[in-house]
Short mmCIF file of C-alpha atoms in Angstrom, two decimals:
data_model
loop_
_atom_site.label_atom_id
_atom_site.label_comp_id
_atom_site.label_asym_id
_atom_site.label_seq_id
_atom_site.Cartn_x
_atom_site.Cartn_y
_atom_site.Cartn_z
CA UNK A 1 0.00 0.00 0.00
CA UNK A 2 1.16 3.28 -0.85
CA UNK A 3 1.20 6.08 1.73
CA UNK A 4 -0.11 9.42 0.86
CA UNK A 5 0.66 12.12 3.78
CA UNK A 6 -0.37 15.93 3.29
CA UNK A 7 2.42 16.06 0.97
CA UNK A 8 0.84 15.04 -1.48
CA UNK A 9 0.31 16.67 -4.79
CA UNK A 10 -3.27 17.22 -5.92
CA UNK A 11 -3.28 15.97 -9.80
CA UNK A 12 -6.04 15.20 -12.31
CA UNK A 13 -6.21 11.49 -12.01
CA UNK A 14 -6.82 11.48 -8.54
CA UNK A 15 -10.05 13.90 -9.34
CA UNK A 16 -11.09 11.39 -11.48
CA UNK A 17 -11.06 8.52 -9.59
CA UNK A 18 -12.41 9.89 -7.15
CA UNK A 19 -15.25 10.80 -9.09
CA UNK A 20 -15.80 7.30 -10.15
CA UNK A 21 -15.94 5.97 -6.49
CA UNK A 22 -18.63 9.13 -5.95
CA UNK A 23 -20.68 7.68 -9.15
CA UNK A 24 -20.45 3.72 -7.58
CA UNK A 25 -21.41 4.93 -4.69
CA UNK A 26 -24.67 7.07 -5.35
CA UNK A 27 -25.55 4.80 -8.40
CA UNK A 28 -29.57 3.76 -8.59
CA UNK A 29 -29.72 -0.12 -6.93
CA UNK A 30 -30.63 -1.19 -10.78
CA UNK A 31 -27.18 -0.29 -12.35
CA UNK A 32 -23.88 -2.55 -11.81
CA UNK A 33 -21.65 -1.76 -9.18
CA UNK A 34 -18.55 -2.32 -11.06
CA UNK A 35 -16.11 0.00 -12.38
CA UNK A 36 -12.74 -0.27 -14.24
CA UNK A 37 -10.36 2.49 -13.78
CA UNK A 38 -7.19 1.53 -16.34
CA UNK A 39 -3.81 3.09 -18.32
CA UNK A 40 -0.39 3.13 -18.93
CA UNK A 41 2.17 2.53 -16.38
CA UNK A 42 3.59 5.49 -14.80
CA UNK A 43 0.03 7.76 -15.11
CA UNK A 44 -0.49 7.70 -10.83
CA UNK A 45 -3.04 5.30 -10.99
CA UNK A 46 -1.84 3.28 -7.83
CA UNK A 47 -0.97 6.54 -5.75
CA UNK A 48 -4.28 8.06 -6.78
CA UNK A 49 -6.40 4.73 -5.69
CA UNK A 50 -4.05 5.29 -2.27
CA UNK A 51 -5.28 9.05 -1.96
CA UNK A 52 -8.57 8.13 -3.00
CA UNK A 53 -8.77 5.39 -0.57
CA UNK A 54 -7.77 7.60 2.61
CA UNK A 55 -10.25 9.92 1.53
CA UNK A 56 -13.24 7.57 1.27
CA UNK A 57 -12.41 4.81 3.57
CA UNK A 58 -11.89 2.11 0.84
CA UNK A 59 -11.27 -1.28 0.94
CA UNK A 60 -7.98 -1.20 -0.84
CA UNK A 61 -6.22 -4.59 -1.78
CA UNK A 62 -2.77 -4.56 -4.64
CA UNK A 63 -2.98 -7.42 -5.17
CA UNK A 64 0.49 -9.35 -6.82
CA UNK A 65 1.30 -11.72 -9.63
CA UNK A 66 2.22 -14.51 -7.25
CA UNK A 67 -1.20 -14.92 -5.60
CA UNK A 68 -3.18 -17.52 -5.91
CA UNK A 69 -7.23 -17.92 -5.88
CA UNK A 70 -7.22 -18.59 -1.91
CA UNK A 71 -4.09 -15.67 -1.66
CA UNK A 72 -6.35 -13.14 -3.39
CA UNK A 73 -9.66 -13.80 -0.35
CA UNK A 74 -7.12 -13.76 2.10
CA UNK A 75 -5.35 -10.69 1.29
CA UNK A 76 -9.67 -9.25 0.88
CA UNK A 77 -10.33 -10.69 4.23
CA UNK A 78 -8.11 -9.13 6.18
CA UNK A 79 -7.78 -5.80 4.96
CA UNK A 80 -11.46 -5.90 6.28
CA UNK A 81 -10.43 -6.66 9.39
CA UNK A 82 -12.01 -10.67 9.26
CA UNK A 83 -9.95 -13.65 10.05
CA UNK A 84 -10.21 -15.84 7.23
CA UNK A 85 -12.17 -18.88 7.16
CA UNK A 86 -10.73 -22.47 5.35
CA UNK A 87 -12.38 -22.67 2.05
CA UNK A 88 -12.33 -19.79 -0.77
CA UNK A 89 -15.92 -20.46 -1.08
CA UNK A 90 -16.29 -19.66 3.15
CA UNK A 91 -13.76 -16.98 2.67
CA UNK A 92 -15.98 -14.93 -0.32
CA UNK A 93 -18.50 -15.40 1.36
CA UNK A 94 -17.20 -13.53 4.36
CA UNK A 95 -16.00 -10.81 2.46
CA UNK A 96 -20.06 -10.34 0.22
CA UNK A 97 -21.28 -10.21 3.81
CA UNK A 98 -18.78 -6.94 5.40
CA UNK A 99 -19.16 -5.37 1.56
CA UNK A 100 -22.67 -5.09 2.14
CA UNK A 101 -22.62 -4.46 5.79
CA UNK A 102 -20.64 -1.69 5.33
CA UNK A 103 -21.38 -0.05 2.36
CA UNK A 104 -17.83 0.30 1.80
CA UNK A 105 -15.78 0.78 -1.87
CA UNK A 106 -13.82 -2.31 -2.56
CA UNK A 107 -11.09 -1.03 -4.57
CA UNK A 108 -8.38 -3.92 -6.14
CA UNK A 109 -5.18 -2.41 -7.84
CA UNK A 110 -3.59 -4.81 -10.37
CA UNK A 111 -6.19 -6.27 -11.52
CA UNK A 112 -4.23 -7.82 -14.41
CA UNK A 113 -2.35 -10.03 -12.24
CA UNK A 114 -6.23 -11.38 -11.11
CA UNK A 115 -7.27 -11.81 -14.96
CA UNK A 116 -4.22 -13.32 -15.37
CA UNK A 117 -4.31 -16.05 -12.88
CA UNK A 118 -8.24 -16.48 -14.08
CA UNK A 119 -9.49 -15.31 -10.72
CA UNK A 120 -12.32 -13.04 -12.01
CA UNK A 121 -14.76 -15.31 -11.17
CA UNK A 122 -14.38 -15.14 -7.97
CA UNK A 123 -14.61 -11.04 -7.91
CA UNK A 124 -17.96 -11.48 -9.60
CA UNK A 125 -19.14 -13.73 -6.76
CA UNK A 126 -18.36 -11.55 -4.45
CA UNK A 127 -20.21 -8.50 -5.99
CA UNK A 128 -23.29 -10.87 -6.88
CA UNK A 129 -23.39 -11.92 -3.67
CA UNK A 130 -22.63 -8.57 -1.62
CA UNK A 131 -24.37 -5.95 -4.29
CA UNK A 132 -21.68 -4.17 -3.23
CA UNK A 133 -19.46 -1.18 -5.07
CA UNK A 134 -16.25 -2.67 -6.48
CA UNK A 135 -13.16 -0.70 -8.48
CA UNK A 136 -10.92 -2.15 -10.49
CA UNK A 137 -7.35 -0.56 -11.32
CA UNK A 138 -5.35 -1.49 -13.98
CA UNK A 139 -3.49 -1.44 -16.89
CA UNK A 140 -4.70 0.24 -20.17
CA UNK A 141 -5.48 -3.28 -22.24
CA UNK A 142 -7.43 -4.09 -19.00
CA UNK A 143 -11.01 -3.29 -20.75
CA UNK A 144 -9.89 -6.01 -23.30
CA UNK A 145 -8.58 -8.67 -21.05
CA UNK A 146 -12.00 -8.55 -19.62
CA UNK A 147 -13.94 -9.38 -22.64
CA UNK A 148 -12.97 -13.11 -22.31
CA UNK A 149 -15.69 -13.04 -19.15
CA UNK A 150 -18.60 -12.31 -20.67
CA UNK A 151 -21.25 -12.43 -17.47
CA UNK A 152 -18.11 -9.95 -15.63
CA UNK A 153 -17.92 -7.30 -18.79
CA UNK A 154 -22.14 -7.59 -18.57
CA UNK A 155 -21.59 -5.80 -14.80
CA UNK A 156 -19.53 -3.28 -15.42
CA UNK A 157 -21.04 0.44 -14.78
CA UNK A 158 -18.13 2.29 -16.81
CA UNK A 159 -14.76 2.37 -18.09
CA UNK A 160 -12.64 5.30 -16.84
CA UNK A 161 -9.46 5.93 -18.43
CA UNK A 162 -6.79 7.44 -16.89
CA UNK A 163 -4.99 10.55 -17.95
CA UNK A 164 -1.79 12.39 -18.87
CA UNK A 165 0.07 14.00 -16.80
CA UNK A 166 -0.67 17.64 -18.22
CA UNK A 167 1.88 20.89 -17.55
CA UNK A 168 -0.49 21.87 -14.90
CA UNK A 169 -0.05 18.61 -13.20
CA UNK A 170 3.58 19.14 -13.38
CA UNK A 171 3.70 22.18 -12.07
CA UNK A 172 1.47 20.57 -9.13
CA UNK A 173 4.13 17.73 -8.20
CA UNK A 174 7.16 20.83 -8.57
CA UNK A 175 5.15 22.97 -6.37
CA UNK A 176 4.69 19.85 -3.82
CA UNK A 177 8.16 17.83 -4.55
CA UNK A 178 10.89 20.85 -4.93
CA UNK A 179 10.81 23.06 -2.07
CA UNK A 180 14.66 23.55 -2.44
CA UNK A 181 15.08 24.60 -5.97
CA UNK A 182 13.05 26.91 -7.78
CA UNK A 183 12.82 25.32 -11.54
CA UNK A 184 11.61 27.55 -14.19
CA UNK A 185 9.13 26.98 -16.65
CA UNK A 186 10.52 26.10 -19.76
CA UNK A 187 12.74 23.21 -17.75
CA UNK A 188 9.23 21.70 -16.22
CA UNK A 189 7.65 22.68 -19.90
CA UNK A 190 10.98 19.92 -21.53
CA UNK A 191 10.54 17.74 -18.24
CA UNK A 192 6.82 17.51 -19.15
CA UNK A 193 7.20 16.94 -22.67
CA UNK A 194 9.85 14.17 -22.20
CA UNK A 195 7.70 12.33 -19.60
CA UNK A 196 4.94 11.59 -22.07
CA UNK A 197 1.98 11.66 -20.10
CA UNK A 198 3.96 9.49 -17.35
CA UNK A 199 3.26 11.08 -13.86
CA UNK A 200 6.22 8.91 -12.45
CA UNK A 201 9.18 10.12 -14.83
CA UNK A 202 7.93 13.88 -14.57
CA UNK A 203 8.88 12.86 -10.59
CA UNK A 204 12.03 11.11 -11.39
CA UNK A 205 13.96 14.43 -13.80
CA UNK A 206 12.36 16.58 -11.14
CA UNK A 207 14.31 15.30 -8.16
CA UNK A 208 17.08 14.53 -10.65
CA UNK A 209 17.45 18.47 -11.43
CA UNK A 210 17.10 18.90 -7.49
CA UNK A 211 19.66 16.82 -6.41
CA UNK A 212 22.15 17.86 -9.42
CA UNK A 213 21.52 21.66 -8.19
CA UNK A 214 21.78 20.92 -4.47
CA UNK A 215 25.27 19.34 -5.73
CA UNK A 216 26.09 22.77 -7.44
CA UNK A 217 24.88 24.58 -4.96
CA UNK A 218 22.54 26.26 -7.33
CA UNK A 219 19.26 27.92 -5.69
CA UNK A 220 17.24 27.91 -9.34
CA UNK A 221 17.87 26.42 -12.85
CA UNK A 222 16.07 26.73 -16.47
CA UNK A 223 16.08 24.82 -19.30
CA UNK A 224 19.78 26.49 -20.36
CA UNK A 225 21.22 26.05 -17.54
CA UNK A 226 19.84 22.55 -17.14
CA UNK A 227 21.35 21.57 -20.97
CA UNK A 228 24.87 22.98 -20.27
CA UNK A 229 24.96 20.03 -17.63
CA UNK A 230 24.50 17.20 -19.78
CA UNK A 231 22.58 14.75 -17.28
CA UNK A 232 19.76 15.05 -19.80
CA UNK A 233 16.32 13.65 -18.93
CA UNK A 234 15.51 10.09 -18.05
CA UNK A 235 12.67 8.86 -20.39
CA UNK A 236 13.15 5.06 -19.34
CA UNK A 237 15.47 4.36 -22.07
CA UNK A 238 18.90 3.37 -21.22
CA UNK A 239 21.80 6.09 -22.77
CA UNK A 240 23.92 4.88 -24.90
CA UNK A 241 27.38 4.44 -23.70
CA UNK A 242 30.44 5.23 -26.20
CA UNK A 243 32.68 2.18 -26.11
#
């Protein structure tokens, strides 16, 4: 689980999902309670389902490729605070029962890894069972994946796709993340445009140019003064090394 303190930059993604738990939670009883929240990697989808979560009081599993069927209840089962019975059918049923008992979001981050190891079933009994509200993160081919389950894909309220980081999200996470440097515009504007969208590398280059300019000793930096260093930007290709 991700922790998200009060420094925490407010971006568009976590708006959104946040949104989406709002719309599973008010929904009419006759529409699905499922909702799929997916996109590439690096777009803050995980650390906006963790801000989301504190500020809802989620149910908030991640869950991870080596799980198994039983792993995945378990991990459910506990986050709600139950001790876990024997059987993944005594187990799901446990966790239908506290969904709707409590009225709670259940929100499951990396949901691949679940469609992967054919566990979707077993979400779908759950929500059956519970009527409950249930959000699933995941990767952007995740809509697809979930085609294969045709009575799942039938339950599903909406698809919400995440979004790129925009410039004004960047110049949230330098307003949040670099209190000791002040970087100027046109080095966030270059930072932004090399991230492509990606939420994570725009964090990366931004304590990059930090820690480069603590080094220097250097209070601010722009895109000039950034270039004369030759550090570059990491865009999660490897440089090429002259041998």
């Amino acid at each position: 689980m991700i922790n998200v303190n009060s420094k925490c930059a407010k971006l568009k993604n976590m708006a959104l999902l946040m949104s989406t738990i709002e719309e599973l939670e008010t929904r009419e009883s006759h529409l699905p309670g499922i909702s799929v929240f997916h996109g590439p990697s690096g777009f803050g989808k995980s650390f906006s389902a963790a801000f989301a979560n504190a500020q809802y009081n989620c149910y908030y599993v991640q869950a991870q490729s080596s799980w198994t069927k039983k792993a995945l209840v378990v991990a459910i089962a506990r986050e709600m605070g139950i001790v876990p019975a024997k059987t993944i059918y005594e187990i799901s049923d446990q966790i239908s029962e506290q969904l709707m008992l409590s009225e709670r979001v259940l929100l499951i981050d990396e949901m691949d890894h679940i469609v992967d190891k054919k566990a979707v079933e077993i979400i779908r009994d759950i929500y059956e069972a519970s009527n409950g509200s249930i959000l699933l993160i995941g990767e952007e081919n995740l809509p697809n994946k979930l085609k294969r389950w045709e009575r799942f894909h039938g339950r599903i309220l909406n698809f919400v796709a995440a979004l790129p980081a925009d410039f004004e999200d960047a110049k949230q996470l330098r307003q949040t993340y670099c209190e000791k440097i002040e970087i100027a515009d046109d080095l966030l504007k270059e930072i932004h445009n090399q991230a492509r969208g990606s939420v994570r590398r725009i964090c990366v280059n931004l304590d990059r140019v930090q820690q480069v300019c603590q080094t220097q000793g250097w209070k601010e930096v722009d895109l000039t003064g950034w270039e004369d260093t030759n550090y570059g930007f990491f865009t999660g290709e490897a440089r090429r090394r002259n041998l």
